[in-house]
Amino acid sequence: MRHTNWGVQRLVLAALFAALCCVSTIVIQIPSPMNGYVNPGDCFVLLSGWLLGPLYGSLAAGIGSMLADLFTGYAHYAMATFLIKGAMAIAAYLVCKKLGAVLNGHRLLPMLFSSLTAECIMVVGYYFFAGLILGKGLGALGAAASVPGNIIQGAVGTVLAILTASLLRKQHVLERFHLRMP
């Protein structure tokens, strides 16, 4: 990809990350007793934000995750997923970039805090969507029942994203594609 136009390369990488978000969400699903499932999809949502920036990263994360909902029978969550996962990628990028500038030389802390911020957006976003839009109510037996499962989902995504980013960096994959962490 050395002589490729950067805009075309970024578009191709966004399509790749959208596919990774979708496939990783569909293929590995661990059922949750909280009415849903845990999957590694958030790993690629976070990586999309970190590596592709706020525009391409949010579109890759949102579209890929939304497609997974459409393909797996959760179509009623598709639009919320598009918005929530897109917002997660934007937050992951912005927080990682800001903390990376402040903590010059430290890579783990910016990734950790940015992923925690993004995962909080996911937990709160789905809580309000289920409570207000789906009409489950904001009480303990309504939308709040999904919070523990979403927290586990966020923890899995955080750990996998940090490990994957570290592996990509150590194997010099990011340099080959002219990518870097914010």
Coordinates of C-alpha atoms in Angstrom, one line a residue:
M1 CA 0.0 0.0 0.0
R2 CA 3.0 2.2 -0.3
H3 CA 1.9 4.1 -3.4
T4 CA -1.8 4.0 -2.6
N5 CA -3.8 7.2 -2.2
W6 CA -4.3 7.7 1.6
G7 CA -8.0 8.4 1.2
V8 CA -8.5 5.1 -0.7
Q9 CA -6.4 3.3 1.9
R10 CA -8.4 4.7 4.8
L11 CA -11.7 3.8 3.1
V12 CA -10.5 0.2 2.5
L13 CA -9.3 0.0 6.1
A14 CA -12.6 1.3 7.4
A15 CA -14.4 -1.3 5.3
L16 CA -12.1 -4.0 6.8
F17 CA -12.8 -2.8 10.4
A18 CA -16.5 -2.7 9.7
A19 CA -16.3 -6.3 8.6
L20 CA -14.2 -7.2 11.6
C21 CA -16.7 -5.6 14.0
C22 CA -19.6 -7.4 12.3
V23 CA -17.9 -10.8 12.0
S24 CA -16.4 -10.8 15.5
T25 CA -19.8 -9.9 16.9
I26 CA -21.6 -12.7 15.0
V27 CA -19.1 -15.5 15.1
I28 CA -18.2 -15.5 18.8
Q29 CA -21.3 -15.1 21.0
I30 CA -21.3 -16.1 24.6
P31 CA -24.9 -16.0 25.8
S32 CA -25.6 -13.7 28.8
P33 CA -28.3 -14.4 31.4
M34 CA -29.1 -10.7 31.1
N35 CA -30.9 -11.0 27.7
G36 CA -28.1 -10.7 25.2
Y37 CA -24.6 -12.0 24.6
V38 CA -20.9 -11.1 25.1
N39 CA -18.7 -11.0 22.1
P40 CA -15.3 -9.6 21.0
G41 CA -16.9 -6.9 18.7
D42 CA -16.0 -4.0 21.1
C43 CA -12.3 -4.9 20.5
F44 CA -12.6 -3.8 16.9
V45 CA -14.9 -0.8 17.8
L46 CA -12.1 0.5 20.0
L47 CA -9.4 -0.3 17.5
S48 CA -11.4 1.4 14.7
G49 CA -11.5 4.6 16.8
W50 CA -7.8 4.5 17.8
L51 CA -6.4 3.7 14.4
L52 CA -8.8 5.3 11.9
G53 CA -9.8 8.5 13.7
P54 CA -13.2 9.9 14.6
L55 CA -14.8 9.9 11.2
Y56 CA -13.7 6.7 9.5
G57 CA -13.5 4.9 12.9
S58 CA -17.0 5.8 14.0
L59 CA -18.5 4.8 10.6
A60 CA -16.6 1.5 10.6
A61 CA -17.6 0.7 14.2
G62 CA -21.2 1.9 13.8
I63 CA -21.9 0.2 10.4
G64 CA -20.2 -3.1 11.3
S65 CA -21.9 -3.4 14.7
M66 CA -25.3 -2.4 13.2
L67 CA -25.0 -5.0 10.5
A68 CA -24.3 -7.7 13.2
D69 CA -27.5 -6.7 14.9
L70 CA -29.4 -6.9 11.6
F71 CA -28.0 -10.3 10.8
T72 CA -28.6 -11.9 14.2
G73 CA -32.2 -10.9 14.9
Y74 CA -31.6 -7.8 17.0
A75 CA -32.9 -5.4 14.3
H76 CA -34.7 -3.3 16.9
Y77 CA -31.3 -2.4 18.3
A78 CA -29.7 -1.6 14.9
M79 CA -30.0 2.2 14.9
A80 CA -29.1 2.5 18.6
T81 CA -26.1 0.3 18.0
F82 CA -25.0 2.4 15.0
L83 CA -25.1 5.6 17.2
I84 CA -23.6 4.0 20.3
K85 CA -20.7 2.2 18.7
G86 CA -20.0 5.2 16.5
A87 CA -19.9 7.4 19.6
M88 CA -17.6 4.8 21.3
A89 CA -15.1 5.0 18.5
I90 CA -15.1 8.8 18.6
A91 CA -14.6 8.9 22.4
A92 CA -11.9 6.2 22.2
Y93 CA -10.0 8.3 19.6
L94 CA -10.4 11.7 21.4
V95 CA -9.6 10.5 24.9
C96 CA -6.6 8.5 23.7
K97 CA -5.2 11.4 21.7
K98 CA -5.6 13.9 24.5
L99 CA -4.1 11.6 27.2
G100 CA -1.4 10.4 24.8
A101 CA -0.3 14.1 24.4
V102 CA -0.4 14.7 28.2
L103 CA 1.3 11.3 29.1
N104 CA 3.9 11.5 26.4
G105 CA 5.5 8.1 26.0
H106 CA 2.9 6.1 27.9
R107 CA 0.7 4.0 25.7
L108 CA -1.2 1.7 28.1
L109 CA -2.9 4.4 30.2
P110 CA -4.4 6.4 27.2
M111 CA -5.7 3.1 25.8
L112 CA -7.1 2.0 29.1
F113 CA -8.8 5.3 30.0
S114 CA -10.1 5.9 26.5
S115 CA -11.6 2.4 26.3
L116 CA -13.2 2.8 29.8
T117 CA -14.8 6.1 28.6
A118 CA -16.0 4.4 25.4
E119 CA -17.4 1.4 27.3
C120 CA -19.2 3.7 29.7
I121 CA -20.9 5.3 26.7
M122 CA -22.0 1.8 25.6
V123 CA -23.4 0.8 29.0
V124 CA -25.3 4.1 29.5
G125 CA -26.4 4.3 25.8
Y126 CA -28.0 0.9 25.9
Y127 CA -29.5 1.5 29.3
F128 CA -31.3 4.6 28.1
F129 CA -32.2 3.0 24.8
A130 CA -33.8 0.0 26.5
G131 CA -35.5 2.1 29.1
L132 CA -36.8 4.9 27.1
I133 CA -37.2 3.7 23.5
L134 CA -38.0 0.0 24.0
G135 CA -40.2 0.9 27.0
K136 CA -38.6 -1.4 29.5
G137 CA -38.5 1.4 32.1
L138 CA -35.4 2.7 33.9
G139 CA -36.1 0.7 37.1
A140 CA -34.2 -2.2 38.6
L141 CA -36.2 -4.8 36.7
G142 CA -36.3 -3.0 33.4
A143 CA -33.4 -1.6 31.4
A144 CA -31.1 -1.9 34.5
A145 CA -31.0 -5.7 34.1
S146 CA -28.8 -5.3 31.0
V147 CA -26.2 -3.2 32.8
P148 CA -24.1 -6.1 34.3
G149 CA -23.9 -7.9 31.0
N150 CA -22.9 -4.7 29.2
I151 CA -20.2 -4.1 31.8
I152 CA -18.8 -7.6 31.2
Q153 CA -19.0 -6.9 27.4
G154 CA -17.1 -3.7 28.0
A155 CA -14.4 -5.4 30.1
V156 CA -13.9 -8.1 27.4
G157 CA -13.7 -5.5 24.7
T158 CA -11.2 -3.4 26.7
V159 CA -8.8 -6.3 27.4
L160 CA -8.9 -7.7 23.9
A161 CA -8.4 -4.2 22.3
I162 CA -5.4 -3.4 24.4
L163 CA -3.8 -6.8 23.8
T164 CA -4.5 -6.6 20.1
A165 CA -3.1 -3.1 19.8
S166 CA 0.0 -4.1 21.6
L167 CA 0.4 -7.2 19.4
L168 CA -0.1 -5.1 16.2
R169 CA 2.5 -2.6 17.4
K170 CA 5.1 -5.3 18.4
Q171 CA 4.7 -7.0 15.0
H172 CA 5.1 -3.6 13.2
V173 CA 1.7 -4.1 11.4
L174 CA 0.7 -0.5 12.1
E175 CA 3.8 0.9 10.3
R176 CA 3.1 -1.3 7.2
F177 CA -0.3 0.4 6.8
H178 CA 1.0 3.9 7.9
L179 CA -1.2 3.7 11.0
R180 CA -0.4 4.9 14.5
M181 CA -2.2 5.2 17.8
P182 CA -3.4 8.8 18.5

